[in-house]
PDB file of C-alpha atoms and ligand atoms in Angstrom:
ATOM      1  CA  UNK A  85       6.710  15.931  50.662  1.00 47.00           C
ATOM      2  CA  UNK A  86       8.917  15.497  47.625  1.00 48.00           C
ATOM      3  CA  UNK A  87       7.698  16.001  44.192  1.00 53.00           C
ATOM      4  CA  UNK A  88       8.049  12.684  42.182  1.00 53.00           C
ATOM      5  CA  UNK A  89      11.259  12.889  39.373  1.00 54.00           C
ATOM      6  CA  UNK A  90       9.967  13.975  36.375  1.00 55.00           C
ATOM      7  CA  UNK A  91      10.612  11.440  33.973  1.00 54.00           C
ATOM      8  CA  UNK A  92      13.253  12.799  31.438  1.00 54.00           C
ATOM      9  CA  UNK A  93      13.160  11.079  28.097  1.00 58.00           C
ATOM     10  CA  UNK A  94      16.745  10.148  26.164  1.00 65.00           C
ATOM     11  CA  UNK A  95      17.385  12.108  23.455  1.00 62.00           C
ATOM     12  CA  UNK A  96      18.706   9.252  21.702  1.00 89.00           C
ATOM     13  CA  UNK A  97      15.494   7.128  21.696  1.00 95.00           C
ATOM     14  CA  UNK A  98      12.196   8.143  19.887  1.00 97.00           C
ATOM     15  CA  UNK A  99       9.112   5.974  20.363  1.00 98.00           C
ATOM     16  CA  UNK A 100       7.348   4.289  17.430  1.00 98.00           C
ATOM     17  CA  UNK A 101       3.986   6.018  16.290  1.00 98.00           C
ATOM     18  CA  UNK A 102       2.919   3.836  12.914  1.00 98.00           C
ATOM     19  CA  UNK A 103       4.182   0.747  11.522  1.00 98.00           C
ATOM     20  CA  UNK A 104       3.101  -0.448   7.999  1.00 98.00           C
ATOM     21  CA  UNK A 105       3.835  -4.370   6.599  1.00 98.00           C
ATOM     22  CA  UNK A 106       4.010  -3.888   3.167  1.00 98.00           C
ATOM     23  CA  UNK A 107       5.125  -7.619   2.171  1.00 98.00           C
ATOM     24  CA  UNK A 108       6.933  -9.916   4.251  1.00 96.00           C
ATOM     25  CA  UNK A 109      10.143  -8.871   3.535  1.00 97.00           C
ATOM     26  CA  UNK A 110       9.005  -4.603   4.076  1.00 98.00           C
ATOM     27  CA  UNK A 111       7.652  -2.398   5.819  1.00 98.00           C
ATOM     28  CA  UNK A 112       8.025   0.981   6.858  1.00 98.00           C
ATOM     29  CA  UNK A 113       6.696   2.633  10.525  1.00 98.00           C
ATOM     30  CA  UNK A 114       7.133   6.280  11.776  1.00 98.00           C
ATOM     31  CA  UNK A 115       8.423   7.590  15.828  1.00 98.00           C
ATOM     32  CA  UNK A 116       8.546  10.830  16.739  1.00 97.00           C
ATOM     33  CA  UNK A 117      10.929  13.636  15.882  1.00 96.00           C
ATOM     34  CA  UNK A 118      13.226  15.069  18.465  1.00 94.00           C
ATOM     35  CA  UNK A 119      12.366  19.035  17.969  1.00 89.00           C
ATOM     36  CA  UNK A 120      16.005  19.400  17.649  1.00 92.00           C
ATOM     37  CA  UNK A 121      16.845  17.625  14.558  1.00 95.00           C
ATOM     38  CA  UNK A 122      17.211  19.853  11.423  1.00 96.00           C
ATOM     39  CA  UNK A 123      17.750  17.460   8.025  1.00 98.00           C
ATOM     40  CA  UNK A 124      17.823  18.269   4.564  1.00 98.00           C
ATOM     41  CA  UNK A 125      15.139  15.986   2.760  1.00 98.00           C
ATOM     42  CA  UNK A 126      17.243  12.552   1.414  1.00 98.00           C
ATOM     43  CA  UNK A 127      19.661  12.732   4.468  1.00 97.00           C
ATOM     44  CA  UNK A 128      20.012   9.128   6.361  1.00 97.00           C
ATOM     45  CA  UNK A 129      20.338   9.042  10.320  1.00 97.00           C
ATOM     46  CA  UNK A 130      22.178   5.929  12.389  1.00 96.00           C
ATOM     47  CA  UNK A 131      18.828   4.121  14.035  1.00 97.00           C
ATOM     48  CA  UNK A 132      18.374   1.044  15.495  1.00 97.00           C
ATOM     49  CA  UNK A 133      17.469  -1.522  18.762  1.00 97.00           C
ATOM     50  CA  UNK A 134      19.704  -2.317  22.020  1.00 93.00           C
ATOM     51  CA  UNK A 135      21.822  -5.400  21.174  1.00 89.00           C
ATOM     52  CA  UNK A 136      21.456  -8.657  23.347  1.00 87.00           C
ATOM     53  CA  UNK A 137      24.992  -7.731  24.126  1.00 88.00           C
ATOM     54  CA  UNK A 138      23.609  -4.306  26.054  1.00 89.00           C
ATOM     55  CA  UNK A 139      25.022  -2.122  23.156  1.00 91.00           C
ATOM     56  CA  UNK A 140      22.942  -0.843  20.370  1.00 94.00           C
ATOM     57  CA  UNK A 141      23.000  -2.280  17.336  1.00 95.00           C
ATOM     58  CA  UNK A 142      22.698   0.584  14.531  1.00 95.00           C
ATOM     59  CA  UNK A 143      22.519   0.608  10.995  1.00 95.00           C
ATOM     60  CA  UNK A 144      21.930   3.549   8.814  1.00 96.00           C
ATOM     61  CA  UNK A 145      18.595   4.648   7.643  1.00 97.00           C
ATOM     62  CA  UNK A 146      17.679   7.032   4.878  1.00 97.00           C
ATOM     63  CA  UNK A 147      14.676   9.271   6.341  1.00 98.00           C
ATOM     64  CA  UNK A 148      11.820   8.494   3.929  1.00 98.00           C
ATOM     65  CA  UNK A 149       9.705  11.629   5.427  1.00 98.00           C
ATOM     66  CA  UNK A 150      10.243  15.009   4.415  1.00 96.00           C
ATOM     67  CA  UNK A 151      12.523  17.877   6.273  1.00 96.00           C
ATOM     68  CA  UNK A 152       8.735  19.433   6.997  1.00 94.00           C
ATOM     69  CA  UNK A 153       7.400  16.524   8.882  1.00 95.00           C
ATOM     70  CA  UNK A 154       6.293  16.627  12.435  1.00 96.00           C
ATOM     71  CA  UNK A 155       7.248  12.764  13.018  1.00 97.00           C
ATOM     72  CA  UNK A 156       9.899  10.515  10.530  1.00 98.00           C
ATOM     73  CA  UNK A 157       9.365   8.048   8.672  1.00 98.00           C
ATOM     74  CA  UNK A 158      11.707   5.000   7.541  1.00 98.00           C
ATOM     75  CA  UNK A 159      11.352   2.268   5.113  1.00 98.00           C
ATOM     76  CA  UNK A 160      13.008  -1.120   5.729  1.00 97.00           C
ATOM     77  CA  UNK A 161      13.723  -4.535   4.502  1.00 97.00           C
ATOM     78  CA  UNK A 162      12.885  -7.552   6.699  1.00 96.00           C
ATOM     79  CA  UNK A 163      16.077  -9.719   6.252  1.00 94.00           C
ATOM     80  CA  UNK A 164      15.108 -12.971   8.670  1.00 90.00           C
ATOM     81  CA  UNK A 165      18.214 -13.656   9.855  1.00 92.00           C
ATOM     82  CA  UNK A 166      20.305  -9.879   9.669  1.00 93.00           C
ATOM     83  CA  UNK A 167      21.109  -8.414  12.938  1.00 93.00           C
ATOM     84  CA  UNK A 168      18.753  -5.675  13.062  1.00 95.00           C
ATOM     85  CA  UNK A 169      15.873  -6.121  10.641  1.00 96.00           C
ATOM     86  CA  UNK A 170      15.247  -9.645  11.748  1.00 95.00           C
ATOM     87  CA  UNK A 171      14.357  -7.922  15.697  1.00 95.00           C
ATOM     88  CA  UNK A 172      13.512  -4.235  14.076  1.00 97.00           C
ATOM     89  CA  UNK A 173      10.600  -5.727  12.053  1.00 97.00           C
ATOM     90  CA  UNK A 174       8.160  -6.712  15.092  1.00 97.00           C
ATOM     91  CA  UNK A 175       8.236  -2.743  16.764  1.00 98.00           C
ATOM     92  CA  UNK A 176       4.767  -2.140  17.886  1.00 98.00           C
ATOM     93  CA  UNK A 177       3.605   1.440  18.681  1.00 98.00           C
ATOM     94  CA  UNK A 178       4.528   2.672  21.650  1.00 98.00           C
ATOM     95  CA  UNK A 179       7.995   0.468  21.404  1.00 98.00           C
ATOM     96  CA  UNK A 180      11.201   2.895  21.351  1.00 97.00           C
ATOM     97  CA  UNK A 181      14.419   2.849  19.017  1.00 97.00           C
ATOM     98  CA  UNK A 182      17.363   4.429  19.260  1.00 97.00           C
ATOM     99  CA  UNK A 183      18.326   7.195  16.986  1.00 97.00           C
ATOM    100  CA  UNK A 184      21.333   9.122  15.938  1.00 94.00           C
ATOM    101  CA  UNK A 185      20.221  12.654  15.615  1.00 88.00           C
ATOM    102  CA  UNK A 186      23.348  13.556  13.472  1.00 94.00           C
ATOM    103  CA  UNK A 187      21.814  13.342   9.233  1.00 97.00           C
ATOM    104  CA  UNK A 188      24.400  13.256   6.743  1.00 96.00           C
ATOM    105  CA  UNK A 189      23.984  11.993   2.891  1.00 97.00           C
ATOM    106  CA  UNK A 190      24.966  13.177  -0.804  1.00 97.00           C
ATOM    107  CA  UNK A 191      21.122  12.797  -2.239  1.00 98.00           C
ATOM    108  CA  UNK A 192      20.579  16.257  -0.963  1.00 98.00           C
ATOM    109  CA  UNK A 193      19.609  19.395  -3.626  1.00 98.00           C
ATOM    110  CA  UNK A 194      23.067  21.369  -2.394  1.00 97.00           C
ATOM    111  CA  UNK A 195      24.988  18.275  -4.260  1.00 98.00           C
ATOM    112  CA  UNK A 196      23.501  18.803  -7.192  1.00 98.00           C
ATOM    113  CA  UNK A 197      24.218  22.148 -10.095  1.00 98.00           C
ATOM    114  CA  UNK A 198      20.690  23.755 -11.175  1.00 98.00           C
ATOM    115  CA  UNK A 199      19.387  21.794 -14.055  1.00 98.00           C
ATOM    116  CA  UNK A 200      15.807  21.278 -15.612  1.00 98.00           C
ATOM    117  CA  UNK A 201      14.698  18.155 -15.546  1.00 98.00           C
ATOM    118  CA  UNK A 202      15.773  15.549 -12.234  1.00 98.00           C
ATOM    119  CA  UNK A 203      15.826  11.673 -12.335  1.00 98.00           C
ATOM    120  CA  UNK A 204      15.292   9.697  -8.741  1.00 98.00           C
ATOM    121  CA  UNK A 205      16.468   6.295  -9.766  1.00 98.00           C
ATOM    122  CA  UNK A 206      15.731   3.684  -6.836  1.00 98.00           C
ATOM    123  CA  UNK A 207      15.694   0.065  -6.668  1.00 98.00           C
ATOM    124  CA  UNK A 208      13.789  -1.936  -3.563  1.00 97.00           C
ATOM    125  CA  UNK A 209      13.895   0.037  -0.386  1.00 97.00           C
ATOM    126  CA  UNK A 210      16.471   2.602  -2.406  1.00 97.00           C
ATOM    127  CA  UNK A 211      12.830   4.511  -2.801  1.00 98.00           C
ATOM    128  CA  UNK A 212      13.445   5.591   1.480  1.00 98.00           C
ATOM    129  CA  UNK A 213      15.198   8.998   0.509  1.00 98.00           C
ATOM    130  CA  UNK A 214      12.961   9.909  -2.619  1.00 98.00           C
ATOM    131  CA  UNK A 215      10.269   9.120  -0.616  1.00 98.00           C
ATOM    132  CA  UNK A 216      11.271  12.145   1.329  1.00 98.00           C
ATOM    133  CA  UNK A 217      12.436  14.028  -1.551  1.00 98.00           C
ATOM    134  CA  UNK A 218       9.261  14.189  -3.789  1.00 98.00           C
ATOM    135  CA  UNK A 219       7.374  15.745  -0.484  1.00 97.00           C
ATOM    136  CA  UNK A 220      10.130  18.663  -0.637  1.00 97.00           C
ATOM    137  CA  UNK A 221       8.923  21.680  -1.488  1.00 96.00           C
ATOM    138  CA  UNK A 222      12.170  22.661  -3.108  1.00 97.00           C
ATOM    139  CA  UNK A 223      12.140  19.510  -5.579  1.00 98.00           C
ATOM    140  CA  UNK A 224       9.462  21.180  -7.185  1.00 97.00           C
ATOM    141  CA  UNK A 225      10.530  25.134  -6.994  1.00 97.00           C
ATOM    142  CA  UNK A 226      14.325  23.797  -8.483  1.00 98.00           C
ATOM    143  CA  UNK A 227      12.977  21.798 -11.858  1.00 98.00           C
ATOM    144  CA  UNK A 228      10.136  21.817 -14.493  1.00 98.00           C
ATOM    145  CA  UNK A 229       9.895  17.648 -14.254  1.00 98.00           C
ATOM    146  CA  UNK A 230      10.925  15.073 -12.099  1.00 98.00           C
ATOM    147  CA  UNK A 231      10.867  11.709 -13.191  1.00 98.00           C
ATOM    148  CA  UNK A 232      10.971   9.303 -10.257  1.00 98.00           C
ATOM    149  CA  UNK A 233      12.081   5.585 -11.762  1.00 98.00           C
ATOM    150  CA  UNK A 234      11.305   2.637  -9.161  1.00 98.00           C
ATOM    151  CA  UNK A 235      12.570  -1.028  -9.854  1.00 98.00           C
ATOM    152  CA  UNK A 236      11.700  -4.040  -7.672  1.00 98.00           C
ATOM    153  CA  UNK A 237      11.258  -7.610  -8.360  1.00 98.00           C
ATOM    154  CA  UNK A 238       7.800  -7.814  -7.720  1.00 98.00           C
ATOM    155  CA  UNK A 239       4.547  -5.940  -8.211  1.00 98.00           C
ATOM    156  CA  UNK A 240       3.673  -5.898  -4.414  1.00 98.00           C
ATOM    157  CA  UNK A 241       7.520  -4.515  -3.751  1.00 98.00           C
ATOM    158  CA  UNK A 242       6.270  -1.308  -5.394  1.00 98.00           C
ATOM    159  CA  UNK A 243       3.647  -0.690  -3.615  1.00 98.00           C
ATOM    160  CA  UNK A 244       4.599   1.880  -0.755  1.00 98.00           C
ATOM    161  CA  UNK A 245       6.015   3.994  -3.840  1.00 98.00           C
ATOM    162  CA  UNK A 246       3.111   3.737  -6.081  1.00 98.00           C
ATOM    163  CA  UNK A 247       0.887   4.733  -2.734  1.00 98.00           C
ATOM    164  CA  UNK A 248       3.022   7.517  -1.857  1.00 98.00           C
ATOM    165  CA  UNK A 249       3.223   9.087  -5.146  1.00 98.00           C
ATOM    166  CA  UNK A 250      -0.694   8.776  -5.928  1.00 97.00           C
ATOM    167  CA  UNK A 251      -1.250   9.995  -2.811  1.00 96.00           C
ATOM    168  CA  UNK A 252       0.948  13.374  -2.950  1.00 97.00           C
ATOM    169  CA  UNK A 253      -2.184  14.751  -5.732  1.00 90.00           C
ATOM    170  CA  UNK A 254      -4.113  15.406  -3.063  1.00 92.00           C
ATOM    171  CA  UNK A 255      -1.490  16.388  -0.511  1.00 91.00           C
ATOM    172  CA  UNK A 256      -2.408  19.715   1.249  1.00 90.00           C
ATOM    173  CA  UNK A 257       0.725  21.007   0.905  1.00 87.00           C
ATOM    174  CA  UNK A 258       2.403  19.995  -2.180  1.00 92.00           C
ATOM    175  CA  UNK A 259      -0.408  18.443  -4.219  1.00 94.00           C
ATOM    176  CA  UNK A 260      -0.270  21.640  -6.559  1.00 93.00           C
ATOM    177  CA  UNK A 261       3.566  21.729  -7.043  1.00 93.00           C
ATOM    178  CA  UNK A 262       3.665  18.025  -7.951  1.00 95.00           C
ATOM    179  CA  UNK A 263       0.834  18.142 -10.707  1.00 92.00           C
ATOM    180  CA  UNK A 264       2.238  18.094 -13.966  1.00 91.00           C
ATOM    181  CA  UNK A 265       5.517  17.892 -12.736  1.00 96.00           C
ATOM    182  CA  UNK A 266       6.691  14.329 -11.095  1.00 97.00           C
ATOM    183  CA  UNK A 267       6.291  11.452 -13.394  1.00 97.00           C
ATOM    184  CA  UNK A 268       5.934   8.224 -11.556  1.00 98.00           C
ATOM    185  CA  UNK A 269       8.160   5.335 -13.932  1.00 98.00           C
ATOM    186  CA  UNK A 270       8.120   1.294 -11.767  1.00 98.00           C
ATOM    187  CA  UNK A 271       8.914  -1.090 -13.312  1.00 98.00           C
ATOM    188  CA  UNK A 272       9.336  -5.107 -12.163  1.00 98.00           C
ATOM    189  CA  UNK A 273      12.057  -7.556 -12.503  1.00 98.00           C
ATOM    190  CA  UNK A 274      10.554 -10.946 -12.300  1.00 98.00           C
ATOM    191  CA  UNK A 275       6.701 -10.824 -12.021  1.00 98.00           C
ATOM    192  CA  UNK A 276       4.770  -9.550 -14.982  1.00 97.00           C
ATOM    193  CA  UNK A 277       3.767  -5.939 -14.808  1.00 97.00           C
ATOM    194  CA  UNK A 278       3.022  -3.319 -17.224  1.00 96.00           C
ATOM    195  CA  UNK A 279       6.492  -1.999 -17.264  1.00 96.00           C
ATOM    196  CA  UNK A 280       9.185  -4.811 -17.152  1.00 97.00           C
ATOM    197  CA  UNK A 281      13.321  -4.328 -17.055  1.00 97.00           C
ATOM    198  CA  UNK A 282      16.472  -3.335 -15.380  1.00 98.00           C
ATOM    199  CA  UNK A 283      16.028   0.052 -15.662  1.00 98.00           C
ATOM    200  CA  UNK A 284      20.275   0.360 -16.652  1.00 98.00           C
ATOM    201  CA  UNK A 285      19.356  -1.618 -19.806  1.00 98.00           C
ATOM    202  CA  UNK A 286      16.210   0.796 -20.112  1.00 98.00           C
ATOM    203  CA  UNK A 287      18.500   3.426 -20.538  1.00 98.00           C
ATOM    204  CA  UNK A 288      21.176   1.708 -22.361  1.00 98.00           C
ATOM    205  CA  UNK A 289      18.695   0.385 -25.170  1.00 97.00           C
ATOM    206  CA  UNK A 290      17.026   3.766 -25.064  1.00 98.00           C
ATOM    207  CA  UNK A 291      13.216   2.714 -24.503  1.00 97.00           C
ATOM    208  CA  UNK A 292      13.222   4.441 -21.194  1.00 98.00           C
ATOM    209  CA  UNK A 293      13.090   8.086 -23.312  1.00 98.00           C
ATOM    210  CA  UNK A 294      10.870   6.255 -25.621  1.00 98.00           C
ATOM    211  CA  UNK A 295       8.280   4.579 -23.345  1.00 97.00           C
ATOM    212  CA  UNK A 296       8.232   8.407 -21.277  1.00 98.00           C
ATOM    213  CA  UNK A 297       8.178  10.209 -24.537  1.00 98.00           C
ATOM    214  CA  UNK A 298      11.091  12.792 -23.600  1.00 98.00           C
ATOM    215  CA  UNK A 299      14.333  13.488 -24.862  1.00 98.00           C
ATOM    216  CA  UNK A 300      17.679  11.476 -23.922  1.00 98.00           C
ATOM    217  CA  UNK A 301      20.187  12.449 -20.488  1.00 98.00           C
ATOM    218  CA  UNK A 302      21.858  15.774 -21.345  1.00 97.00           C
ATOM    219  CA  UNK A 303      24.215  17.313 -18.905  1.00 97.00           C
ATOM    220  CA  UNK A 304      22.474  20.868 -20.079  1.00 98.00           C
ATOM    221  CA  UNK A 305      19.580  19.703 -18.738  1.00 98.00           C
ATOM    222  CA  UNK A 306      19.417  16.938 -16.685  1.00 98.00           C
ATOM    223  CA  UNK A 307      20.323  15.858 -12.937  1.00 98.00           C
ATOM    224  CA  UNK A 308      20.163  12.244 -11.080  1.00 98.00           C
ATOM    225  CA  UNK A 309      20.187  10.966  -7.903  1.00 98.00           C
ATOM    226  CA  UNK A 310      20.882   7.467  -7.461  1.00 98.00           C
ATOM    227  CA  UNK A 311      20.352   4.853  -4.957  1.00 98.00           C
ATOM    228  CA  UNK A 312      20.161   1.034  -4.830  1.00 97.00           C
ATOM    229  CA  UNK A 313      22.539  -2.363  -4.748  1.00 94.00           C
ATOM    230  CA  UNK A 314      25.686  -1.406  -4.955  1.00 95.00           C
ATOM    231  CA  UNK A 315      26.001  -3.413  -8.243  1.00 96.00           C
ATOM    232  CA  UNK A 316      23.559  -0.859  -9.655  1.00 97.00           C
ATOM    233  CA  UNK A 317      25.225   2.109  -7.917  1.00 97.00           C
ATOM    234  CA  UNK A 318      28.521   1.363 -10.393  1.00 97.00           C
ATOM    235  CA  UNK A 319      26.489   0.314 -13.450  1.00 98.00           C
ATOM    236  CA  UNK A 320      24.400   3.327 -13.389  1.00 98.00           C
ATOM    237  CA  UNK A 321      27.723   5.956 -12.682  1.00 98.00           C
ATOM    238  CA  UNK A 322      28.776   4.188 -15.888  1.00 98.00           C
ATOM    239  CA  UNK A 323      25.646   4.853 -17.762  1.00 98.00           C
ATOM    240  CA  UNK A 324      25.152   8.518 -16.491  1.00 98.00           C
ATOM    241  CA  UNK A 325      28.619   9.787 -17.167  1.00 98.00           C
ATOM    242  CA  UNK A 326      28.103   8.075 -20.570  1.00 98.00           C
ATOM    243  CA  UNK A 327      25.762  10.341 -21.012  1.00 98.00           C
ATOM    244  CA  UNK A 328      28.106  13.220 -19.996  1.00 98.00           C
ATOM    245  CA  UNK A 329      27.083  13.668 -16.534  1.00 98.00           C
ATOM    246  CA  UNK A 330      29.410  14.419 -13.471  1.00 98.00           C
ATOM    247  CA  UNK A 331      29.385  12.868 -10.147  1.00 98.00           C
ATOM    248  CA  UNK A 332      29.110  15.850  -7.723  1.00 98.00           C
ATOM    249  CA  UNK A 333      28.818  16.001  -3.270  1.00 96.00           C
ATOM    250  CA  UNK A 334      28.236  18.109  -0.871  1.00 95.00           C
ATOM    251  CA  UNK A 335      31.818  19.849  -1.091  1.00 96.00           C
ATOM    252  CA  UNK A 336      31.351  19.736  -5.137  1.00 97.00           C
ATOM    253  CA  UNK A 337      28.322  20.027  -6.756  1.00 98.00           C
ATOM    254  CA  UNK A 338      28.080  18.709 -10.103  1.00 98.00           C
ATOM    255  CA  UNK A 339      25.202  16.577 -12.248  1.00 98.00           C
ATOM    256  CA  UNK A 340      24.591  13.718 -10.365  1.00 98.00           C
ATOM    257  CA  UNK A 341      25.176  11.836  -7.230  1.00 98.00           C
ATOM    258  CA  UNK A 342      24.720   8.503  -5.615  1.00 98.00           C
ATOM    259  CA  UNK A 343      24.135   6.546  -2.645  1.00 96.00           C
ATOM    260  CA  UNK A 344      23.727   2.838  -1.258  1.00 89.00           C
ATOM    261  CA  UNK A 345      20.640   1.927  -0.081  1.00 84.00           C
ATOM    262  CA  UNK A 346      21.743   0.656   3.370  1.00 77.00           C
ATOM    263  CA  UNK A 347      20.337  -2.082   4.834  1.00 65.00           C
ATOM    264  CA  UNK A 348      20.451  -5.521   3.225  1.00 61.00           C
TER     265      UNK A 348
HETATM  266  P1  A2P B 188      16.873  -8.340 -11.011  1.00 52.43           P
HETATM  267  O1  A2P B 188      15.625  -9.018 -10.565  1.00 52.43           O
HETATM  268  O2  A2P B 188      17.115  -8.471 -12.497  1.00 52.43           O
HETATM  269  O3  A2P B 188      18.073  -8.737 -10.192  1.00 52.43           O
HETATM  270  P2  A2P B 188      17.200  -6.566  -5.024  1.00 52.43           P
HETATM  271  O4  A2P B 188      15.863  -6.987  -4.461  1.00 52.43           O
HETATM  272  O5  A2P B 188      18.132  -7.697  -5.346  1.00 52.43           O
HETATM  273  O6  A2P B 188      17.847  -5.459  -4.265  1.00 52.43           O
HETATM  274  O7  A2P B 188      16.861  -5.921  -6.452  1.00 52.43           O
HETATM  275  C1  A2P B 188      15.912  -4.901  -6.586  1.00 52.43           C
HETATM  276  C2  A2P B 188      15.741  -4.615  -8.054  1.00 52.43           C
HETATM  277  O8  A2P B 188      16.954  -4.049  -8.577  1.00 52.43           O
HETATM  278  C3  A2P B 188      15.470  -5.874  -8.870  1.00 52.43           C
HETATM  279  O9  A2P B 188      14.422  -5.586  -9.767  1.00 52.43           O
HETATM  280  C4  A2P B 188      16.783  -6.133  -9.562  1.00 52.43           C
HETATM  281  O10 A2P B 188      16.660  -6.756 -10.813  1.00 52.43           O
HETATM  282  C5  A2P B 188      17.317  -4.738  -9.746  1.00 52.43           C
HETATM  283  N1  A2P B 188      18.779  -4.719  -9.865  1.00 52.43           N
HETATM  284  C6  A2P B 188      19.675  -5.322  -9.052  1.00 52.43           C
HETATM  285  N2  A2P B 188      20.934  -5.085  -9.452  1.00 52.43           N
HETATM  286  C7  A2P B 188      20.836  -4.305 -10.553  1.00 52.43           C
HETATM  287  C8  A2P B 188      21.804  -3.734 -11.433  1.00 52.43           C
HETATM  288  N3  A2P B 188      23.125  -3.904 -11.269  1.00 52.43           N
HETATM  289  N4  A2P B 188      21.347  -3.002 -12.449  1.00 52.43           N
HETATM  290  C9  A2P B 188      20.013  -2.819 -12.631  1.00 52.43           C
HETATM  291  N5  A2P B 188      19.060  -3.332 -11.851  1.00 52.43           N
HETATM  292  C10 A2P B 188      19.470  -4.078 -10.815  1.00 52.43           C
END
């Protein structure tokens, strides 16, 4: 008698454990983490379906989770008619995706120069790496405040943020670093909300440092990370070296960095 093949599982595909709908257009969902891959919280990894053409189709994904976490998580648009959200939004538990193992990225602490005080600026699903970052450890050992600005069009868009950062108070693990330390800033675009504005012309009018209560950007002091649109990738470069900041990367550290939040 043989003994039945022992069913060897791909290392490129990881099975879906969660999945969250946020609004119609996101939602985020864990799968499980090969025990090989090593990341530095805000690193993105290449995941994605099998294409009805037999070849996957991949797009890259900021992991939301921390470099800690047993299983990642990702947070996505729905976009009804792109290639891979439009398919990627109905995984079920239990469903597998293909993933990428290799994480790369710039919104990693090694890009960055020590500094004081760090500002996460995200727009829509541009939260994904932040969401990892502000459940690092190191976040919180490398400055005295982080300030963690979220814009979205709509109330209900910043919701997985404002759940996540409420929720890190009572985290086990970090809950004592982040009190007192991250400052949670959302603000809405086009539905009423107690904070309302681009936040570009919230720092370009100045009533971001006034509505907070702290000083203005200072390159002494202060360090960003950036991600969103594009659009807001180039206005807020303009704004931050305006403010005497330097664009730094893994190879060159400096004040600031940036990167696109992928899928649209
Ligand atoms: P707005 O509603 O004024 O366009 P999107 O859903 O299009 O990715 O946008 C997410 C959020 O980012 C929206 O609140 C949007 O504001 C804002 N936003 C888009 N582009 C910019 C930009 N260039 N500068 C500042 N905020 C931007």
């Amino acid at each position: 008698m043989t003994d039945a093949p022992k069913k060897i599982k791909n290392p490129n595909t990881q099975t879906v454990t969660e999945v969250k709908h946020w609004t119609d257009r996101l939602f985020s969902f864990r799968v499980t983490r090969p025990q090989s891959l090593r990341f530095r919280s805000g690193e993105f990894v290449m995941i994605g379906l099998m294409g009805d053409n037999g070849r996957p189709l991949l797009r890259a994904y900021s992991i939301a989770s921390p470099s800690w976490d047993e299983t990642l998580e990702f947070y996505s648009i729905k976009v009804p008619d792109g290639p891979l959200t439009s398919k990627l939004q109905h995984i079920k538990v239990g469903d597998e995706i293909i993933m990428r193992p290799k994480p790369v990225g710039t919104l990693v602490h090694d890009a960055l120069i020590p500094g004081k005080r760090l500002w996460f600026f995200a727009t829509g699903t541009g939260f994904a790496p932040f969401a990892s970052l502000i459940r690092e450890p190191q976040t919180y050992d490398d400055y005295d405040e982080i300030i963690m600005c979220h814009t979205c069009r709509e109330v209900a868009d910043l919701e997985y943020g404002r759940q996540l950062v409420e929720s890190l108070q009572d985290d086990p693990l970090i809950g004592e670093m982040v009190a007192g330390k991250l400052r949670y800033f959302p603000t809405t675009t086009r539905e009423q909300s107690p904070m309302m504005g681009r936040i570009t012309h919230k720092l370009e009018d100045g009533s971001l440092f006034k509505d907070l209560g702290v000083a203005p950007i200072c390159k002494e002091i202060d360090r960003a990370m950036v991600c969103g649109s594009l659009e807001l990738n180039i206005d807020l470069k303009r704004i931050l070296e305006g403010f005497g900041l330097e664009e730094g990367a893994n190879s060159k550290p400096a004040h600031y960095v940036v990167e696109k939040a992928f899928v649209d």
